[in-house]
Amino acid sequence: MKKDWPLWEVFIRSKHGLSHKHVGSIHATDAEMAITNARDVYTRRNEGASIWVVPSASIVSSAPGDKEILFDPSEDKIYRHPTFYEIPSDVENL
Amino acid sequence: MYSQNVDTGVDRKSDRASMSPEEAAFQDRVDQDITIEPRDWMPELYRKTLIRQISQHAHSEIVGMLPEGNWITRAPSLRRKLILLAKVQDEAGHGLYLYSAAETLGVDRQELLDALHSGKAKYSSIFNYPTLTWADIGAIGWLVDGAAIMNQIPLCRCSFGPYARAMVRVCKEESFHQRQGFEILLELCRGTEDQKRMAQDAMNRWWWPSLMMFGPADGDSVHTQQSMAWKIKRHTNDELRQRFVDQTVPQAQHLGLTVPDPDLRYNEETGHWDYGEIDWDEFWNVVKGNGPCNRERLRARRQAYEDGAWVREAAQAHAEKRAARRAAA
Ligand SMILES: [Fe+2]
Ligand SMILES: [Fe+2]
């Protein structure tokens, strides 16, 4: 067997109610094996409460070259942040 | 280190004047500590050097399982056996995190394994020494994992994102490795005269090879400057080696073990421990494949891979059969 098994990206949700987070990848023949292998490789210390595996080939990502087009427009919208607003210091709970 | 003397393809740092606009922009990002991700533009030499460094590191984790695996069935208690199993399993995990990081650079896992099995790829010189007694398992955890941690902590801030992230995971797991090793030696040193002698013997055999793990002296390390400019190496070999000596000597004193170096002394002026000359002939000999266990390690790796062939084939056939059934249904 000279060809690698398909590559899967692994996402783990920890116990603390956070979203699934990308942790790395593994090789497996099918989804079931991918889950089992991901369990062994990425959750040896109780890190996980749930695992997602996704065939790496199915992931669509934005191109590095599109960074400006995609993300620059939000850069000058500072009024979306609470620190933009000046509130007198004697007003509480705001 | 786990990756020693990684070839950067150049023998000195490239200077700004000779860089293309892309290379200069890339170097600016590295200088500003902006992480480089797999799909970002990168110089071909950076990519190749990283593949070499990360895969060497991965191979070291995997081959590193062999000397310790040697003692799993003979661990002196069930507690020790469980700990050693967990430690060796961690090393397998480290290898897999690292192969996965290397693959983001566009290389296949199979290619990397082929390079290891054919003897083309390197792994750390340290794993070509034999584990003769149980005390060697203590010495490996304490000294070898200790040296590995020294090298891996700065790599958590290396310029290539997937490598840095893999190192963060690895470092979280390493400290148990070093502590369990120290504990093994502590127990032996507090034991009978024979046990203490065994601990000292392990110290005598592992001390110098551990110092060699950091790679050639700075003057002989032609690739260091470029690797540091790329931030895939954050300190020189000698810097890390000195830190390791400074950290380890007091621990040896605590154990009551003698460091096998007649030139070792504390330098009041510098605040560091001065140590004797490393036997570089031995180092290069081991790197070139002539250490005590080089052939045995490769043979064991190849055999494990070949013995697993039927499992891989069966798993593949099973997956194909199930996929065909699903398609028919
Ligand atoms: Fe490791
Ligand atoms: Fe380790």
Short mmCIF file of N, CA and C in Angstrom, two decimals, chain B residues 130-284:
data_model
loop_
_atom_site.label_atom_id
_atom_site.label_comp_id
_atom_site.label_asym_id
_atom_site.label_seq_id
_atom_site.Cartn_x
_atom_site.Cartn_y
_atom_site.Cartn_z
N PRO B 130 21.71 2.41 23.79
CA PRO B 130 20.87 1.34 24.34
C PRO B 130 20.35 1.64 25.75
N THR B 131 19.22 1.03 26.10
CA THR B 131 18.70 1.11 27.47
C THR B 131 19.02 -0.20 28.18
N LEU B 132 20.11 -0.20 28.93
CA LEU B 132 20.63 -1.46 29.50
C LEU B 132 19.98 -1.84 30.82
N THR B 133 19.59 -0.84 31.61
CA THR B 133 18.99 -1.15 32.91
C THR B 133 17.74 -0.30 33.11
N TRP B 134 17.00 -0.62 34.16
CA TRP B 134 15.80 0.17 34.48
C TRP B 134 16.16 1.63 34.77
N ALA B 135 17.34 1.87 35.34
CA ALA B 135 17.75 3.25 35.64
C ALA B 135 17.83 4.09 34.37
N ASP B 136 18.08 3.45 33.22
CA ASP B 136 18.15 4.19 31.96
C ASP B 136 16.80 4.84 31.63
N ILE B 137 15.72 4.20 32.06
CA ILE B 137 14.40 4.78 31.81
C ILE B 137 14.25 6.06 32.63
N GLY B 138 14.79 6.04 33.85
CA GLY B 138 14.80 7.26 34.66
C GLY B 138 15.65 8.34 34.00
N ALA B 139 16.83 7.94 33.53
CA ALA B 139 17.76 8.91 32.93
C ALA B 139 17.17 9.51 31.65
N ILE B 140 16.48 8.70 30.88
CA ILE B 140 15.88 9.23 29.65
C ILE B 140 14.82 10.28 29.98
N GLY B 141 13.92 9.94 30.91
CA GLY B 141 12.87 10.90 31.27
C GLY B 141 13.47 12.19 31.78
N TRP B 142 14.40 12.06 32.71
CA TRP B 142 14.97 13.25 33.35
C TRP B 142 15.85 14.04 32.38
N LEU B 143 16.83 13.38 31.75
CA LEU B 143 17.80 14.10 30.93
C LEU B 143 17.32 14.32 29.49
N VAL B 144 16.85 13.27 28.85
CA VAL B 144 16.50 13.38 27.42
C VAL B 144 15.23 14.21 27.25
N ASP B 145 14.19 13.89 28.01
CA ASP B 145 12.99 14.72 27.92
C ASP B 145 13.27 16.12 28.44
N GLY B 146 14.16 16.21 29.44
CA GLY B 146 14.54 17.53 29.96
C GLY B 146 15.18 18.38 28.88
N ALA B 147 16.10 17.77 28.12
CA ALA B 147 16.76 18.50 27.03
C ALA B 147 15.75 18.83 25.94
N ALA B 148 14.82 17.90 25.69
CA ALA B 148 13.81 18.13 24.65
C ALA B 148 12.94 19.32 25.03
N ILE B 149 12.55 19.41 26.28
CA ILE B 149 11.69 20.52 26.73
C ILE B 149 12.41 21.85 26.53
N MET B 150 13.69 21.87 26.90
CA MET B 150 14.51 23.07 26.75
C MET B 150 14.46 23.60 25.32
N ASN B 151 14.44 22.67 24.37
CA ASN B 151 14.42 23.04 22.97
C ASN B 151 13.02 23.36 22.47
N GLN B 152 12.04 22.66 23.03
CA GLN B 152 10.69 22.76 22.47
C GLN B 152 9.92 23.99 22.97
N ILE B 153 10.24 24.46 24.17
CA ILE B 153 9.51 25.62 24.69
C ILE B 153 9.67 26.84 23.77
N PRO B 154 10.91 27.18 23.37
CA PRO B 154 11.01 28.32 22.43
C PRO B 154 10.32 28.07 21.08
N LEU B 155 10.21 26.79 20.69
CA LEU B 155 9.58 26.49 19.40
C LEU B 155 8.07 26.74 19.43
N CYS B 156 7.50 26.88 20.63
CA CYS B 156 6.08 27.25 20.72
C CYS B 156 5.87 28.64 20.12
N ARG B 157 6.95 29.42 19.97
CA ARG B 157 6.85 30.76 19.38
C ARG B 157 7.51 30.80 18.00
N CYS B 158 7.65 29.65 17.35
CA CYS B 158 8.32 29.68 16.05
C CYS B 158 7.40 30.30 15.01
N SER B 159 7.95 30.68 13.87
CA SER B 159 7.17 31.48 12.92
C SER B 159 6.09 30.70 12.19
N PHE B 160 6.21 29.39 12.11
CA PHE B 160 5.23 28.63 11.33
C PHE B 160 4.11 28.13 12.23
N GLY B 161 2.90 28.61 11.98
CA GLY B 161 1.75 28.35 12.85
C GLY B 161 1.53 26.89 13.24
N PRO B 162 1.37 25.98 12.26
CA PRO B 162 1.08 24.60 12.64
C PRO B 162 2.18 23.95 13.50
N TYR B 163 3.42 24.31 13.27
CA TYR B 163 4.53 23.77 14.08
C TYR B 163 4.45 24.32 15.50
N ALA B 164 4.24 25.63 15.59
CA ALA B 164 4.15 26.27 16.91
C ALA B 164 3.00 25.66 17.71
N ARG B 165 1.86 25.45 17.05
CA ARG B 165 0.69 24.93 17.77
C ARG B 165 0.93 23.48 18.21
N ALA B 166 1.60 22.70 17.36
CA ALA B 166 1.91 21.32 17.75
C ALA B 166 2.84 21.33 18.97
N MET B 167 3.78 22.28 18.99
CA MET B 167 4.72 22.36 20.11
C MET B 167 4.02 22.72 21.41
N VAL B 168 2.98 23.55 21.32
CA VAL B 168 2.24 23.90 22.53
C VAL B 168 1.62 22.64 23.14
N ARG B 169 1.03 21.82 22.30
CA ARG B 169 0.45 20.56 22.79
C ARG B 169 1.53 19.66 23.39
N VAL B 170 2.64 19.55 22.65
CA VAL B 170 3.72 18.66 23.10
C VAL B 170 4.26 19.13 24.46
N CYS B 171 4.51 20.42 24.59
CA CYS B 171 5.11 20.93 25.83
C CYS B 171 4.20 20.69 27.03
N LYS B 172 2.89 20.79 26.82
CA LYS B 172 1.96 20.53 27.92
C LYS B 172 2.12 19.11 28.43
N GLU B 173 2.50 18.19 27.53
CA GLU B 173 2.56 16.78 27.92
C GLU B 173 3.94 16.37 28.44
N GLU B 174 4.95 17.16 28.07
CA GLU B 174 6.33 16.74 28.37
C GLU B 174 6.69 16.78 29.85
N SER B 175 6.11 17.69 30.60
CA SER B 175 6.67 17.88 31.94
C SER B 175 6.43 16.64 32.81
N PHE B 176 5.34 15.92 32.53
CA PHE B 176 5.15 14.66 33.26
C PHE B 176 6.27 13.68 32.91
N HIS B 177 6.73 13.69 31.66
CA HIS B 177 7.79 12.77 31.25
C HIS B 177 9.06 13.00 32.06
N GLN B 178 9.40 14.28 32.20
CA GLN B 178 10.64 14.58 32.91
C GLN B 178 10.50 14.24 34.39
N ARG B 179 9.35 14.56 34.95
CA ARG B 179 9.16 14.32 36.39
C ARG B 179 9.14 12.83 36.73
N GLN B 180 8.51 12.01 35.87
CA GLN B 180 8.48 10.59 36.19
C GLN B 180 9.89 10.01 36.11
N GLY B 181 10.72 10.54 35.19
CA GLY B 181 12.10 10.06 35.08
C GLY B 181 12.90 10.41 36.33
N PHE B 182 12.74 11.66 36.76
CA PHE B 182 13.45 12.10 37.97
C PHE B 182 13.02 11.25 39.17
N GLU B 183 11.74 10.97 39.24
CA GLU B 183 11.21 10.17 40.35
C GLU B 183 11.80 8.76 40.37
N ILE B 184 11.95 8.17 39.18
CA ILE B 184 12.57 6.83 39.10
C ILE B 184 13.97 6.87 39.70
N LEU B 185 14.74 7.90 39.30
CA LEU B 185 16.12 7.99 39.80
C LEU B 185 16.16 8.30 41.29
N LEU B 186 15.23 9.14 41.72
CA LEU B 186 15.16 9.48 43.14
C LEU B 186 14.95 8.22 43.98
N GLU B 187 14.05 7.39 43.50
CA GLU B 187 13.76 6.16 44.22
C GLU B 187 14.99 5.25 44.27
N LEU B 188 15.68 5.16 43.14
CA LEU B 188 16.89 4.33 43.10
C LEU B 188 17.98 4.91 44.01
N CYS B 189 18.11 6.22 43.98
CA CYS B 189 19.17 6.86 44.77
C CYS B 189 18.90 6.75 46.26
N ARG B 190 17.65 6.59 46.63
CA ARG B 190 17.31 6.42 48.05
C ARG B 190 17.29 4.94 48.42
N GLY B 191 17.59 4.07 47.44
CA GLY B 191 17.50 2.63 47.66
C GLY B 191 18.80 2.02 48.15
N THR B 192 19.03 0.78 47.75
CA THR B 192 20.22 0.04 48.19
C THR B 192 21.46 0.57 47.47
N GLU B 193 22.61 0.12 47.91
CA GLU B 193 23.86 0.52 47.26
C GLU B 193 23.86 0.13 45.78
N ASP B 194 23.36 -1.07 45.50
CA ASP B 194 23.30 -1.54 44.11
C ASP B 194 22.41 -0.64 43.26
N GLN B 195 21.28 -0.26 43.84
CA GLN B 195 20.35 0.60 43.09
C GLN B 195 20.99 1.95 42.82
N LYS B 196 21.70 2.48 43.79
CA LYS B 196 22.36 3.76 43.62
C LYS B 196 23.44 3.67 42.56
N ARG B 197 24.16 2.54 42.59
CA ARG B 197 25.21 2.33 41.58
C ARG B 197 24.60 2.29 40.18
N MET B 198 23.44 1.66 40.09
CA MET B 198 22.74 1.55 38.81
C MET B 198 22.35 2.94 38.30
N ALA B 199 21.88 3.79 39.21
CA ALA B 199 21.50 5.16 38.83
C ALA B 199 22.73 5.94 38.35
N GLN B 200 23.84 5.79 39.07
CA GLN B 200 25.06 6.50 38.68
C GLN B 200 25.56 6.01 37.32
N ASP B 201 25.46 4.71 37.11
CA ASP B 201 25.89 4.15 35.83
C ASP B 201 25.07 4.73 34.68
N ALA B 202 23.76 4.85 34.90
CA ALA B 202 22.90 5.45 33.86
C ALA B 202 23.31 6.90 33.62
N MET B 203 23.55 7.63 34.69
CA MET B 203 23.99 9.02 34.58
C MET B 203 25.27 9.11 33.76
N ASN B 204 26.21 8.19 34.05
CA ASN B 204 27.49 8.21 33.34
C ASN B 204 27.31 8.00 31.85
N ARG B 205 26.37 7.13 31.49
CA ARG B 205 26.21 6.83 30.07
C ARG B 205 25.34 7.86 29.34
N TRP B 206 24.39 8.51 30.03
CA TRP B 206 23.44 9.39 29.33
C TRP B 206 23.80 10.87 29.36
N TRP B 207 24.71 11.26 30.25
CA TRP B 207 25.00 12.69 30.38
C TRP B 207 25.52 13.31 29.08
N TRP B 208 26.61 12.74 28.55
CA TRP B 208 27.22 13.36 27.37
C TRP B 208 26.32 13.26 26.14
N PRO B 209 25.73 12.08 25.87
CA PRO B 209 24.79 12.04 24.74
C PRO B 209 23.65 13.06 24.87
N SER B 210 23.23 13.36 26.12
CA SER B 210 22.17 14.36 26.30
C SER B 210 22.67 15.75 25.89
N LEU B 211 23.92 16.07 26.25
CA LEU B 211 24.46 17.37 25.84
C LEU B 211 24.60 17.45 24.32
N MET B 212 24.89 16.31 23.70
CA MET B 212 25.03 16.29 22.23
C MET B 212 23.70 16.52 21.53
N MET B 213 22.60 16.25 22.24
CA MET B 213 21.28 16.45 21.63
C MET B 213 21.09 17.86 21.08
N PHE B 214 21.77 18.84 21.69
CA PHE B 214 21.58 20.23 21.26
C PHE B 214 22.26 20.54 19.93
N GLY B 215 23.00 19.55 19.42
CA GLY B 215 23.61 19.73 18.10
C GLY B 215 24.99 20.34 18.19
N PRO B 216 25.65 20.53 17.01
CA PRO B 216 27.03 21.00 16.97
C PRO B 216 27.21 22.33 17.69
N ALA B 217 28.42 22.61 18.09
CA ALA B 217 28.74 23.90 18.72
C ALA B 217 28.42 25.03 17.73
N ASP B 218 28.12 26.20 18.27
CA ASP B 218 27.66 27.31 17.42
C ASP B 218 28.60 27.59 16.25
N GLY B 219 29.91 27.50 16.50
CA GLY B 219 30.87 27.77 15.44
C GLY B 219 30.78 26.80 14.28
N ASP B 220 30.29 25.60 14.55
CA ASP B 220 30.19 24.57 13.50
C ASP B 220 28.78 24.40 12.98
N SER B 221 27.90 25.27 13.41
CA SER B 221 26.50 25.11 13.04
C SER B 221 26.15 26.12 11.96
N VAL B 222 26.42 25.75 10.69
CA VAL B 222 26.31 26.72 9.60
C VAL B 222 24.88 27.15 9.30
N HIS B 223 23.89 26.37 9.75
CA HIS B 223 22.51 26.68 9.39
C HIS B 223 21.79 27.52 10.44
N THR B 224 22.44 27.71 11.58
CA THR B 224 21.77 28.40 12.69
C THR B 224 21.32 29.81 12.34
N GLN B 225 22.20 30.58 11.67
CA GLN B 225 21.87 31.99 11.43
C GLN B 225 20.60 32.14 10.60
N GLN B 226 20.53 31.35 9.50
CA GLN B 226 19.34 31.43 8.65
C GLN B 226 18.10 30.96 9.40
N SER B 227 18.24 29.86 10.14
CA SER B 227 17.09 29.34 10.89
C SER B 227 16.60 30.34 11.92
N MET B 228 17.54 31.08 12.50
CA MET B 228 17.13 32.08 13.49
C MET B 228 16.47 33.27 12.83
N ALA B 229 16.97 33.66 11.65
CA ALA B 229 16.34 34.77 10.92
C ALA B 229 14.91 34.40 10.55
N TRP B 230 14.69 33.14 10.25
CA TRP B 230 13.33 32.68 9.91
C TRP B 230 12.48 32.39 11.16
N LYS B 231 13.13 32.44 12.29
CA LYS B 231 12.46 32.14 13.57
C LYS B 231 11.87 30.73 13.60
N ILE B 232 12.62 29.79 13.03
CA ILE B 232 12.24 28.40 13.24
C ILE B 232 13.24 27.79 14.21
N LYS B 233 14.10 28.65 14.71
CA LYS B 233 15.02 28.32 15.78
C LYS B 233 15.16 29.63 16.52
N ARG B 234 15.02 29.61 17.85
CA ARG B 234 14.99 30.90 18.55
C ARG B 234 16.23 31.13 19.40
N HIS B 235 17.00 30.08 19.65
CA HIS B 235 18.24 30.23 20.41
C HIS B 235 19.30 29.34 19.77
N THR B 236 20.57 29.68 19.97
CA THR B 236 21.63 28.85 19.38
C THR B 236 21.78 27.56 20.19
N ASN B 237 22.45 26.59 19.58
CA ASN B 237 22.68 25.30 20.25
C ASN B 237 23.39 25.47 21.58
N ASP B 238 24.44 26.29 21.58
CA ASP B 238 25.23 26.44 22.81
C ASP B 238 24.45 27.16 23.90
N GLU B 239 23.60 28.12 23.51
CA GLU B 239 22.76 28.80 24.51
C GLU B 239 21.87 27.80 25.23
N LEU B 240 21.20 26.96 24.44
CA LEU B 240 20.27 26.00 25.03
C LEU B 240 21.02 24.95 25.85
N ARG B 241 22.18 24.54 25.34
CA ARG B 241 22.98 23.54 26.05
C ARG B 241 23.40 24.09 27.42
N GLN B 242 23.82 25.35 27.44
CA GLN B 242 24.24 25.95 28.71
C GLN B 242 23.07 26.01 29.70
N ARG B 243 21.91 26.40 29.20
CA ARG B 243 20.73 26.46 30.06
C ARG B 243 20.41 25.10 30.65
N PHE B 244 20.57 24.08 29.81
CA PHE B 244 20.29 22.72 30.27
C PHE B 244 21.26 22.31 31.37
N VAL B 245 22.54 22.60 31.16
CA VAL B 245 23.55 22.25 32.17
C VAL B 245 23.23 22.99 33.48
N ASP B 246 22.95 24.29 33.37
CA ASP B 246 22.66 25.09 34.57
C ASP B 246 21.45 24.55 35.33
N GLN B 247 20.49 24.09 34.61
CA GLN B 247 19.26 23.60 35.24
C GLN B 247 19.47 22.21 35.85
N THR B 248 20.30 21.40 35.18
CA THR B 248 20.37 19.99 35.54
C THR B 248 21.37 19.68 36.65
N VAL B 249 22.49 20.43 36.70
CA VAL B 249 23.51 20.12 37.70
C VAL B 249 22.95 20.16 39.14
N PRO B 250 22.20 21.20 39.50
CA PRO B 250 21.64 21.19 40.87
C PRO B 250 20.69 20.01 41.11
N GLN B 251 19.99 19.57 40.07
CA GLN B 251 19.09 18.42 40.22
C GLN B 251 19.91 17.15 40.47
N ALA B 252 21.05 17.03 39.77
CA ALA B 252 21.93 15.88 39.99
C ALA B 252 22.45 15.89 41.42
N GLN B 253 22.79 17.08 41.88
CA GLN B 253 23.29 17.19 43.26
C GLN B 253 22.22 16.75 44.24
N HIS B 254 20.99 17.11 43.95
CA HIS B 254 19.88 16.72 44.81
C HIS B 254 19.74 15.20 44.86
N LEU B 255 19.97 14.58 43.72
CA LEU B 255 19.88 13.12 43.68
C LEU B 255 21.09 12.47 44.35
N GLY B 256 22.17 13.23 44.47
CA GLY B 256 23.41 12.66 44.99
C GLY B 256 24.18 11.93 43.92
N LEU B 257 23.94 12.32 42.66
CA LEU B 257 24.67 11.69 41.54
C LEU B 257 25.81 12.60 41.11
N THR B 258 26.89 11.98 40.65
CA THR B 258 28.04 12.74 40.17
C THR B 258 27.91 12.94 38.66
N VAL B 259 28.06 14.18 38.22
CA VAL B 259 28.07 14.44 36.78
C VAL B 259 29.42 13.98 36.24
N PRO B 260 29.42 13.11 35.22
CA PRO B 260 30.70 12.52 34.77
C PRO B 260 31.54 13.49 33.94
N ASP B 261 31.89 14.62 34.53
CA ASP B 261 32.68 15.62 33.82
C ASP B 261 33.66 16.25 34.81
N PRO B 262 34.95 15.89 34.73
CA PRO B 262 35.93 16.40 35.70
C PRO B 262 36.12 17.91 35.57
N ASP B 263 35.73 18.48 34.43
CA ASP B 263 35.93 19.92 34.22
C ASP B 263 34.73 20.76 34.66
N LEU B 264 33.71 20.10 35.15
CA LEU B 264 32.50 20.84 35.52
C LEU B 264 32.76 21.68 36.77
N ARG B 265 32.59 23.00 36.65
CA ARG B 265 32.64 23.84 37.85
C ARG B 265 31.80 25.09 37.69
N TYR B 266 31.35 25.57 38.84
CA TYR B 266 30.51 26.76 38.83
C TYR B 266 31.37 27.99 38.63
N ASN B 267 31.00 28.80 37.72
CA ASN B 267 31.76 30.01 37.41
C ASN B 267 31.10 31.20 38.10
N GLU B 268 31.73 31.67 39.16
CA GLU B 268 31.16 32.76 39.96
C GLU B 268 30.94 34.00 39.10
N GLU B 269 31.85 34.24 38.19
CA GLU B 269 31.77 35.45 37.38
C GLU B 269 30.57 35.47 36.46
N THR B 270 30.40 34.34 35.73
CA THR B 270 29.30 34.31 34.75
C THR B 270 27.99 33.84 35.37
N GLY B 271 28.09 33.15 36.50
CA GLY B 271 26.87 32.59 37.10
C GLY B 271 26.41 31.33 36.40
N HIS B 272 27.28 30.77 35.55
CA HIS B 272 26.93 29.52 34.85
C HIS B 272 27.87 28.39 35.24
N TRP B 273 27.45 27.18 34.92
CA TRP B 273 28.32 26.02 35.11
C TRP B 273 29.16 25.84 33.86
N ASP B 274 30.50 25.87 34.03
CA ASP B 274 31.39 25.57 32.90
C ASP B 274 31.51 24.07 32.78
N TYR B 275 31.44 23.58 31.57
CA TYR B 275 31.55 22.12 31.39
C TYR B 275 32.67 21.79 30.40
N GLY B 276 33.07 20.53 30.41
CA GLY B 276 34.21 20.09 29.60
C GLY B 276 33.88 19.93 28.12
N GLU B 277 34.89 19.59 27.37
CA GLU B 277 34.78 19.44 25.92
C GLU B 277 33.92 18.22 25.56
N ILE B 278 32.98 18.42 24.65
CA ILE B 278 32.15 17.32 24.18
C ILE B 278 32.92 16.51 23.13
N ASP B 279 32.75 15.21 23.14
CA ASP B 279 33.43 14.36 22.16
C ASP B 279 32.67 14.42 20.83
N TRP B 280 33.07 15.38 20.00
CA TRP B 280 32.32 15.61 18.76
C TRP B 280 32.51 14.48 17.75
N ASP B 281 33.62 13.77 17.86
CA ASP B 281 33.80 12.61 16.96
C ASP B 281 32.70 11.60 17.20
N GLU B 282 32.41 11.38 18.49
CA GLU B 282 31.33 10.45 18.82
C GLU B 282 30.01 10.95 18.24
N PHE B 283 29.74 12.25 18.42
CA PHE B 283 28.49 12.82 17.92
C PHE B 283 28.33 12.59 16.41
N TRP B 284 29.36 12.97 15.65
CA TRP B 284 29.26 12.85 14.19
C TRP B 284 29.16 11.40 13.75
#
